[in-house]
CSV table of C-alpha atoms in Angstrom, one decimal:
chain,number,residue,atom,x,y,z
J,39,UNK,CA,37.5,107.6,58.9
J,40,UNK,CA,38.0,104.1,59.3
J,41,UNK,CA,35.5,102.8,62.6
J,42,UNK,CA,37.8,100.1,64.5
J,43,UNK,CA,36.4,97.9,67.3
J,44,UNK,CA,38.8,95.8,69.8
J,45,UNK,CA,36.9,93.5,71.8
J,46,UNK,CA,38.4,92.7,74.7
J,47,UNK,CA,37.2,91.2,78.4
J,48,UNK,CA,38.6,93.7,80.7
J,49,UNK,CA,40.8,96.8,81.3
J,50,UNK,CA,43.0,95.6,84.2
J,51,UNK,CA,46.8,95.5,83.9
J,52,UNK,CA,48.0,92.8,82.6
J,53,UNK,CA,49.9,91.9,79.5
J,54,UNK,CA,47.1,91.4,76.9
J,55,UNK,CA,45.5,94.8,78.1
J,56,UNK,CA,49.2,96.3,77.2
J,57,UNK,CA,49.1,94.9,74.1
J,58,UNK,CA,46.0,97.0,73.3
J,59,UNK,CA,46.9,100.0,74.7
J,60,UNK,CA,50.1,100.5,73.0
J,61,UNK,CA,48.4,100.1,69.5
J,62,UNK,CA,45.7,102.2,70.8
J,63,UNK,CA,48.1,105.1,71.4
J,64,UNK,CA,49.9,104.5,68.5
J,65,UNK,CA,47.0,104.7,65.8
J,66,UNK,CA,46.6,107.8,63.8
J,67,UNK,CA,43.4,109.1,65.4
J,68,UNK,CA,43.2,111.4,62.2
J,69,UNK,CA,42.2,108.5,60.4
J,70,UNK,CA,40.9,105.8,62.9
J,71,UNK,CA,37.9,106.3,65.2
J,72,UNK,CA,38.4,103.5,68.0
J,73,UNK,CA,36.1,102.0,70.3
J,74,UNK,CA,36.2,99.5,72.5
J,75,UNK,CA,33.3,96.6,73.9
J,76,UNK,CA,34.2,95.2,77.2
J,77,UNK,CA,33.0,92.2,78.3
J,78,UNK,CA,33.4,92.9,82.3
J,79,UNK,CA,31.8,95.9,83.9
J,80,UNK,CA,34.0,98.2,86.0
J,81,UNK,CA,34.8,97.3,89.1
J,82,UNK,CA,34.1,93.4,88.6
J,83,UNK,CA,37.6,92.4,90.3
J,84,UNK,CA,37.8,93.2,94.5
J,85,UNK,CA,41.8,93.3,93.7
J,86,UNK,CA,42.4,93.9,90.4
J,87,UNK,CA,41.6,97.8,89.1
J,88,UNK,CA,40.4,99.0,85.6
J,89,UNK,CA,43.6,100.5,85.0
J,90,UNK,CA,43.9,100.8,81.6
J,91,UNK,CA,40.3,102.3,81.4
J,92,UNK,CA,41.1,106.4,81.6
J,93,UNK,CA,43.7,105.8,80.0
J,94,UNK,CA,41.7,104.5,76.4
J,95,UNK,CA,39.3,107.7,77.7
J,96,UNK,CA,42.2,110.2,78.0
J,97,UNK,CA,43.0,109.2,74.1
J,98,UNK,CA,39.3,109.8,73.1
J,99,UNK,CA,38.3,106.1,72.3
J,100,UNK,CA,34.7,105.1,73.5
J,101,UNK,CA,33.9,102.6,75.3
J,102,UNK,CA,30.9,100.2,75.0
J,103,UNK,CA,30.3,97.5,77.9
J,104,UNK,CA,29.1,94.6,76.4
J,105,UNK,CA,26.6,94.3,79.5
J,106,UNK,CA,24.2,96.7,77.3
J,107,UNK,CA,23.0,93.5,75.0
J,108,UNK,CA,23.4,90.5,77.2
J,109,UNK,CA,23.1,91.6,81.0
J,110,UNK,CA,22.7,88.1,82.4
J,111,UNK,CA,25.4,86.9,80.7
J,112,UNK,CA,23.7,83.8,78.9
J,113,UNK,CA,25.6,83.5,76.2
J,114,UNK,CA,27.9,81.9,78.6
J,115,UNK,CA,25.3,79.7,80.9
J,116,UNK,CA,24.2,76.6,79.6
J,117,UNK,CA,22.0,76.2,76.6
J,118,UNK,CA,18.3,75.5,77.1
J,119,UNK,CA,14.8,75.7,74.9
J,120,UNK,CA,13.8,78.4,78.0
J,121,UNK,CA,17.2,80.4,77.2
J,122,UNK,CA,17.4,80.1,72.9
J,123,UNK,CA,15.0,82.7,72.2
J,124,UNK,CA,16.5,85.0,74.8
J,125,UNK,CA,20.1,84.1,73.1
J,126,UNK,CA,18.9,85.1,69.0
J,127,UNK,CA,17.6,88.8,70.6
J,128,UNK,CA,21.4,88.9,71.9
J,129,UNK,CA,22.8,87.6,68.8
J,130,UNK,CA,20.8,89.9,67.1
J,131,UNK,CA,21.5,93.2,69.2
J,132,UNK,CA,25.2,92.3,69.5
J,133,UNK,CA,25.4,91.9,65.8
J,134,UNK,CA,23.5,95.0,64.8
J,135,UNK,CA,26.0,96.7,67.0
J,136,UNK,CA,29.1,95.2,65.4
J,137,UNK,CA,27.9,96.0,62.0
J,138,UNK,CA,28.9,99.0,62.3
J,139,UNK,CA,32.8,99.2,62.6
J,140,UNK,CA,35.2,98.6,59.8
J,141,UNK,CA,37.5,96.1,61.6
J,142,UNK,CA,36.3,94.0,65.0
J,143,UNK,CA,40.1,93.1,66.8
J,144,UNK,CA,39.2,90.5,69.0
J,145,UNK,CA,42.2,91.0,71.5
J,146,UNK,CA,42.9,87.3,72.2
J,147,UNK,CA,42.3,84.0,71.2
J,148,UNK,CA,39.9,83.4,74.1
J,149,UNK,CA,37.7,86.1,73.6
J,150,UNK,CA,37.1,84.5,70.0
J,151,UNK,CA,36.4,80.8,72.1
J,152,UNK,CA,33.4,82.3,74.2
J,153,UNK,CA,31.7,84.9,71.7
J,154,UNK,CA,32.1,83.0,68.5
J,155,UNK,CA,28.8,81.3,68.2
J,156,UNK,CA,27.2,84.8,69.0
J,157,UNK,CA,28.9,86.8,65.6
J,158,UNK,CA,27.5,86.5,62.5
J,159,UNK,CA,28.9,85.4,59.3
J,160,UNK,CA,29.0,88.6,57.7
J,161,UNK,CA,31.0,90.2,60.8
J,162,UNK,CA,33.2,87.1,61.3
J,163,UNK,CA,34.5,88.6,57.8
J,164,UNK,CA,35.9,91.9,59.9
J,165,UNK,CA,37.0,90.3,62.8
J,166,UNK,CA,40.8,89.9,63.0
J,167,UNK,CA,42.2,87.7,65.9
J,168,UNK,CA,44.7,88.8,68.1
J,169,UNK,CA,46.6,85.8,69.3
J,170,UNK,CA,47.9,86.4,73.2
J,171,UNK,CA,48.9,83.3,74.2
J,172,UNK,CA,50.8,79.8,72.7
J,173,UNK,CA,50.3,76.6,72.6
J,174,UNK,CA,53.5,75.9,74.6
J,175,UNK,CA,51.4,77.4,77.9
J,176,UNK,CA,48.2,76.1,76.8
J,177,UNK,CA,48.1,73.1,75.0
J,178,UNK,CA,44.3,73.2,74.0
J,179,UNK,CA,44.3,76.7,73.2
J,180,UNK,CA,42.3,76.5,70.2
J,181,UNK,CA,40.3,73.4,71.2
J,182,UNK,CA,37.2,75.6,70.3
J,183,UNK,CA,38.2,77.0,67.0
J,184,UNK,CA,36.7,75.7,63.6
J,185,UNK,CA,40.1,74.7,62.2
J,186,UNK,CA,38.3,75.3,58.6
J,187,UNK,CA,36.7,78.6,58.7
J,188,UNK,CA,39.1,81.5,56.9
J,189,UNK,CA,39.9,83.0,60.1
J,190,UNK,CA,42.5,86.1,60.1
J,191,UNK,CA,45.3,85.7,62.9
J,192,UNK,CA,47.7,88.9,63.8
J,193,UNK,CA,50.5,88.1,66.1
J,194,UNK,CA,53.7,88.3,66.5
J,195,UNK,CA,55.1,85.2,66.3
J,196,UNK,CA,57.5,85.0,63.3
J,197,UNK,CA,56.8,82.1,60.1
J,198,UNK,CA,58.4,79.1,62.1
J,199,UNK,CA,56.1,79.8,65.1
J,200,UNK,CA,53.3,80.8,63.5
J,201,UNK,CA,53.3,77.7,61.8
J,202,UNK,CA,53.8,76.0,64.8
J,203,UNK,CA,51.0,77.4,66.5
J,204,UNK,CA,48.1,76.9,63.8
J,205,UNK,CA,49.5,74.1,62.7
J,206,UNK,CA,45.8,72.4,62.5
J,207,UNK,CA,44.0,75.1,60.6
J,208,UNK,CA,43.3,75.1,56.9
J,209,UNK,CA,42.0,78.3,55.6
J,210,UNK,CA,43.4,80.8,58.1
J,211,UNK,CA,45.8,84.1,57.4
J,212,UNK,CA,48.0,85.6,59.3
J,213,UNK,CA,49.6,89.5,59.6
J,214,UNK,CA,52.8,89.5,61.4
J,215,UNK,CA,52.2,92.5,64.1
J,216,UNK,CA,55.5,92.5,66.7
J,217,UNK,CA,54.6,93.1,70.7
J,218,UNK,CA,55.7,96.7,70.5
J,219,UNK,CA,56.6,99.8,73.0
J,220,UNK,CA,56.4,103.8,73.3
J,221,UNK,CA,60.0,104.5,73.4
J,222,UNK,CA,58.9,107.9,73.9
J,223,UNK,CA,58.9,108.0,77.9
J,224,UNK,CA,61.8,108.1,79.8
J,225,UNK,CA,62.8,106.4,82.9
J,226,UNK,CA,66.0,105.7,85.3
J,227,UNK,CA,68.2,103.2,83.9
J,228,UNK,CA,70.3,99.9,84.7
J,229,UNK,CA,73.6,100.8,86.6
J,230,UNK,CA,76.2,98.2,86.5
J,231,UNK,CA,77.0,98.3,90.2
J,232,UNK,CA,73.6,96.9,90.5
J,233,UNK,CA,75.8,93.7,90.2
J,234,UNK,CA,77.2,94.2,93.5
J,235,UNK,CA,73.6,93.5,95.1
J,236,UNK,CA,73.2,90.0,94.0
J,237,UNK,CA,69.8,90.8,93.4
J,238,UNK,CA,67.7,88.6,90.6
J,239,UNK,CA,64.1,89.9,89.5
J,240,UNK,CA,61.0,88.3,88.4
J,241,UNK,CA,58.2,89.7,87.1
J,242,UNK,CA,54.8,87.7,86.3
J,243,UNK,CA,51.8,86.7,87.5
J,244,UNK,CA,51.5,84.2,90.0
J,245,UNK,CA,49.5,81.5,88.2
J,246,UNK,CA,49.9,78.3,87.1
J,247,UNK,CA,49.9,79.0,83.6
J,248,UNK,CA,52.9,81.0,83.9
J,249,UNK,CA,55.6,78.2,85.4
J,250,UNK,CA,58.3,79.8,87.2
J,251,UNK,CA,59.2,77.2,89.6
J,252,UNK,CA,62.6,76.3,86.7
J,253,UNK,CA,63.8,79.6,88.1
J,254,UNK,CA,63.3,78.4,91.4
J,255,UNK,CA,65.7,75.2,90.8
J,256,UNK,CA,68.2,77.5,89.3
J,257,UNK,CA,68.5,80.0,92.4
J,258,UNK,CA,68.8,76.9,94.5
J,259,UNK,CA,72.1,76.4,92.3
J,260,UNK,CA,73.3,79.6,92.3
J,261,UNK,CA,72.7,80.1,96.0
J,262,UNK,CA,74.6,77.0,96.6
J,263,UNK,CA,77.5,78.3,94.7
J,264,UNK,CA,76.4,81.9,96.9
J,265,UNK,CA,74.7,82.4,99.6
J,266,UNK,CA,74.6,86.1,99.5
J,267,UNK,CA,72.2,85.8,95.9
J,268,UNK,CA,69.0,87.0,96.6
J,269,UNK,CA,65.6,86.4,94.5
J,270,UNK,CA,62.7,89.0,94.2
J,271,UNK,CA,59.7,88.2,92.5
J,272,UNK,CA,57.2,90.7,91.6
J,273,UNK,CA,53.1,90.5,90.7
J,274,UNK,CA,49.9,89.6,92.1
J,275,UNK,CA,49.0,86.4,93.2
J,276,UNK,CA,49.4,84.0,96.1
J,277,UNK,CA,52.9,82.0,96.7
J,278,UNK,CA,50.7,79.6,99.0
J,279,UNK,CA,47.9,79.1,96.5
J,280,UNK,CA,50.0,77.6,93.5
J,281,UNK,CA,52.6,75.6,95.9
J,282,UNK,CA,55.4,78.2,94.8
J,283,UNK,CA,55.4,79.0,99.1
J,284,UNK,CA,55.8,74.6,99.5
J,285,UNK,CA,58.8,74.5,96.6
J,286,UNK,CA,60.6,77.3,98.7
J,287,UNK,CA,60.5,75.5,101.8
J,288,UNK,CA,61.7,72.4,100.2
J,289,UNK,CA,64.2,73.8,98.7
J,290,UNK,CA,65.3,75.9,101.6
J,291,UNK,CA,65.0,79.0,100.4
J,292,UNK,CA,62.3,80.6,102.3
J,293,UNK,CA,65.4,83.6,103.7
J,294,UNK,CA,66.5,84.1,99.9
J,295,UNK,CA,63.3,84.6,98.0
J,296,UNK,CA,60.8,87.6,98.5
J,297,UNK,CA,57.9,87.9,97.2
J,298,UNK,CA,57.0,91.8,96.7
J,299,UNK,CA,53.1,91.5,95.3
J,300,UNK,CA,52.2,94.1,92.3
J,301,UNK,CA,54.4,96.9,90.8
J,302,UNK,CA,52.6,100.1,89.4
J,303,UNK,CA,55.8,100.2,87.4
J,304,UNK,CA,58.2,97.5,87.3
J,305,UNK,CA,60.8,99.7,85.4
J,306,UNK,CA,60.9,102.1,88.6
J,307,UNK,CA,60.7,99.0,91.2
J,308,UNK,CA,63.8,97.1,89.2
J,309,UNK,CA,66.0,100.1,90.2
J,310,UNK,CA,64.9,101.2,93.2
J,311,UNK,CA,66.0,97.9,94.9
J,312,UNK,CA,68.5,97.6,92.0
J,313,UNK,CA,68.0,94.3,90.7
J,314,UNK,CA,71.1,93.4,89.1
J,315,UNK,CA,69.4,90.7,86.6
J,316,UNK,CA,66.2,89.2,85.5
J,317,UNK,CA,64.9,86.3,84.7
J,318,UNK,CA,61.7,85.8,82.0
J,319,UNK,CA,59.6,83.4,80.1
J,320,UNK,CA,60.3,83.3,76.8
J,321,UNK,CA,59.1,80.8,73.8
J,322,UNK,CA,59.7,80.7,70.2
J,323,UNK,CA,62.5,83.2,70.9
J,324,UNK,CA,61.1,86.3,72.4
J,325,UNK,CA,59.9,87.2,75.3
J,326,UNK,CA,56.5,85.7,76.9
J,327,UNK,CA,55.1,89.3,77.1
J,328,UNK,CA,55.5,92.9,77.3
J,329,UNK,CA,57.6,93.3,80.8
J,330,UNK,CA,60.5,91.5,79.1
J,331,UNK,CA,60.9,94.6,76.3
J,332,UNK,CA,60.3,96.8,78.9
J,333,UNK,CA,63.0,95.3,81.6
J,334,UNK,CA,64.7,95.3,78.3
J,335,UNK,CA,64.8,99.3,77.2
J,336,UNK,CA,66.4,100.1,80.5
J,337,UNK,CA,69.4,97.9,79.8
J,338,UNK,CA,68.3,95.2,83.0
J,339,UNK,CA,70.1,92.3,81.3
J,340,UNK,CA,67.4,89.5,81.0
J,341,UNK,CA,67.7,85.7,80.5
J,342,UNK,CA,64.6,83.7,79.5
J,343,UNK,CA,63.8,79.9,80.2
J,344,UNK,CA,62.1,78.5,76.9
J,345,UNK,CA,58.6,77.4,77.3
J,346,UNK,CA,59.3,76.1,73.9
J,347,UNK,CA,62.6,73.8,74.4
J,348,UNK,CA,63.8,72.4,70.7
J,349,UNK,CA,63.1,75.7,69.2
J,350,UNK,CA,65.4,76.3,65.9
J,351,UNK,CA,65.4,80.1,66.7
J,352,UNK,CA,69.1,81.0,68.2
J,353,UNK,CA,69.2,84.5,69.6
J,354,UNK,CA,72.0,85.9,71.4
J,355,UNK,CA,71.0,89.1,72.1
J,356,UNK,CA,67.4,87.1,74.1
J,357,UNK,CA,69.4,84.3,75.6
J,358,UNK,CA,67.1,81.0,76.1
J,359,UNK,CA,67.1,78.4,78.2
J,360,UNK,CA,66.3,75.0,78.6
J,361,UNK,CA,68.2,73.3,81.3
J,362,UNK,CA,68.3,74.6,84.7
J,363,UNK,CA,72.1,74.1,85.6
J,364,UNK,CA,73.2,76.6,82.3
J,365,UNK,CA,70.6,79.2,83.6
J,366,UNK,CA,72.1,79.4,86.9
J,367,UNK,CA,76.0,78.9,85.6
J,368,UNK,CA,75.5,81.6,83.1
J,369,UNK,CA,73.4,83.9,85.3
J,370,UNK,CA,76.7,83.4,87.9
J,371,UNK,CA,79.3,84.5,84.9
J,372,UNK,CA,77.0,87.4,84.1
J,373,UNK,CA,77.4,88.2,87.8
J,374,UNK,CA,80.6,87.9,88.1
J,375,UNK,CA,82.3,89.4,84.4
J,376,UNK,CA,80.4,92.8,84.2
J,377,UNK,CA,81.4,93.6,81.2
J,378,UNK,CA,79.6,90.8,80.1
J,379,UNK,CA,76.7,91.8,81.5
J,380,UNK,CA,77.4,95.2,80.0
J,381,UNK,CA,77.4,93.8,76.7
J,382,UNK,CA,74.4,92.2,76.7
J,383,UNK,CA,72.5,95.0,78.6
J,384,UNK,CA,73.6,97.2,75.1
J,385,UNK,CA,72.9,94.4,72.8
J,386,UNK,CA,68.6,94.1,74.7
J,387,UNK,CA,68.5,97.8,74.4
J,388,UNK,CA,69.2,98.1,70.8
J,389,UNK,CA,67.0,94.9,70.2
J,390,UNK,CA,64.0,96.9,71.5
J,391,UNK,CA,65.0,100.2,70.1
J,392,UNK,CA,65.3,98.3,66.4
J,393,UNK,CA,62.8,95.7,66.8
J,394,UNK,CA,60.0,96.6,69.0
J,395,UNK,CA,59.5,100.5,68.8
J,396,UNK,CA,55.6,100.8,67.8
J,397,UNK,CA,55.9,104.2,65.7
J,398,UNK,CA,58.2,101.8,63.8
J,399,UNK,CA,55.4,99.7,63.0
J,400,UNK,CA,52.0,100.9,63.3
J,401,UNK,CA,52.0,102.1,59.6
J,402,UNK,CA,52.3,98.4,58.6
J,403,UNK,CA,49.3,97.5,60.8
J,404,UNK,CA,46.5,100.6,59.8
J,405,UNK,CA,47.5,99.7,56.1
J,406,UNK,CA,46.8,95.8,56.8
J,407,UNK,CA,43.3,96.5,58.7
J,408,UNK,CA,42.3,99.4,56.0
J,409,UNK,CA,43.3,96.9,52.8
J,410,UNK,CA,41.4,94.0,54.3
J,411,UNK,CA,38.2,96.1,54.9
J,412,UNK,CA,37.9,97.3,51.4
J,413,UNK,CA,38.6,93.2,50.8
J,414,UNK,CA,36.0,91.7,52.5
């Protein structure tokens, strides 16, 4: 039985928590025994829930908090004389703990940043990184990192990107891993006459880190060419608190664009006020996160602004964009030519049903983490 640990900082649902859970409940539990170490407690977010917590339970993996070694947290407070010794009995309980798994997935490239001077050497060797986020949305997103140490990268950028994104390291690896799905569930699908609504969706995060004010440029086009278009934009945060609420205003917009807070399930919520069309972030030429193969497998036809603009990668069937008057001119043809939008609804469906079902692909992945433990 191979002993698998992901570290990650929290079960709350969002997309890097996803990411884990689908390979989670893909793995052949006949042959992996999973656990997790969390760095946040339960319950540490007023607003955000731990939902992706019963769920790792309901499949049997164990769950470690990582509150047991280091309840003060001092690994992350300053470093004093007072605080060293107290740090090596951390190190050392942390490590002893560690020690004993196979494979340590560190489930993000930030959870590497802030626990990296706490792992040993000898456990560095089992850790494989998972890399969440790019460069394109956070330029110093491996400020931290000892570009020389042989550290082991799984992502699913393809070779162009992934070259891209570490273009400064010297001795890493990488295993291509796609963001992939359970194509197992079933839910409603895309209707055409969803058109007639002139409804567009977003789904994110309100943050700054995920930019969606380009989409609000682009509605301000298409609403000028129709005032009946209407923009919904779905997920936690606050409008007000990262001057989305001020570009509305300016732009006036404020009776167009609704903002409808989180979605249990955004597949459900797309049709239920059916959404005709989305629009997502996208870079290197896929989809900034899971909610864009999701929209996808339902047939919503979805158009991406490039975080990445200049990108070599042309993809038809995930149609990028750089400049804010072709998003809105070919979000009206789409619109306005359903079979279009037809066509590309059947062409996103059979992307994720080819490309980005995980029974597809977690073969690849336990024979990568098995190979590289008998290696180290």
């Amino acid at each position: 039985m191979h002993k698998i640990l992901f570290f990650v900082t929290e079960f709350w649902q969002a997309g890097g928590q996803r990411y884990t859970y689908e390979i989670d409940r893909a793995l052949d539990k006949n042959k992996f025994d999973v656990h997790f170490l969390c760095f946040r407690d339960l319950n540490s977010h007023p607003a955000w829930a731990d939902y992706y917590y019963e769920k790792h339970c309901e499949l049997d993996s164990e769950v470690h908090f990582y509150s047991k070694f280091d309840s003060e947290n001092i690994l992350l407070k300053p470093s004093s004389i007072r605080s060293s010794i107290r740090r090596k009995k951390v190190f050392s309980k942390l490590n002893s703990f560690l020690e004993g798994f196979d494979t340590i997935m560190i489930q993000g490239e930030w959870v590497y940043s802030k626990f990296q001077e706490a792992i040993s050497a000898s456990n560095k060797a089992k850790c494989q990184i998972s890399i969440l986020n790019s460069i394109s949305q956070f330029p110093d997103n491996y400020a931290k990192f000892n570009k020389n140490e042989a550290l082991k990268f799984i992502s699913a950028f393809n070779k162009e990107a992934i070259e891209y994104e570490l273009q400064e390291f010297t001795s890493s690896s990488h295993f291509h891993f796609p963001l992939a799905i359970n194509l197992e569930e079933s839910h409603e699908k895309w209707d055409v006459s969803f058109l007639g609504k002139k409804r567009i969706g977003i789904f994110t995060r309100l943050t700054k880190t995920k930019p969606i004010d380009p989409f609000l440029y682009a509605f301000q086009i298409l609403h000028h060419y129709d005032s009946d278009f209407e923009l919904y934009i779905y997920g936690n945060g606050h409008p007000e608190e990262i001057g989305l609420a001020d570009h509305i205003r300016y732009l006036n917009l404020e009776g167009s664009v609704k903002f409808l807070g989180h979605q249990g399930d955004i597949l459900e919520s797309a049709v239920r006020d059916e959404i005709g069309l989305t629009w997502f972030l996208g870079f290197h030429g896929m989809p900034a996160g899971f909610a864009g193969y999701d929209i996808c497998s339902i047939g919503l036809p979805q158009l991406f602004w490039d975080l990445k603009p200049g990108s070599k990668i042309n993809n038809n069937v995930i149609p990028m964009f750089s400049q804010i008057i072709e998003l809105a001119d070919y979000t009206l043809k789409l619109f306005q030519n359903t079979n279009e939008a037809i066509q590309l609804s059947e062409k996103q469906v059979n992307y994720v049903s080819e490309e980005r079902d995980i029974a597809k692909f977690i073969g690849f992945l336990e024979s990568y983490l098995v190979k590289e433990s008998n290696n180290d």
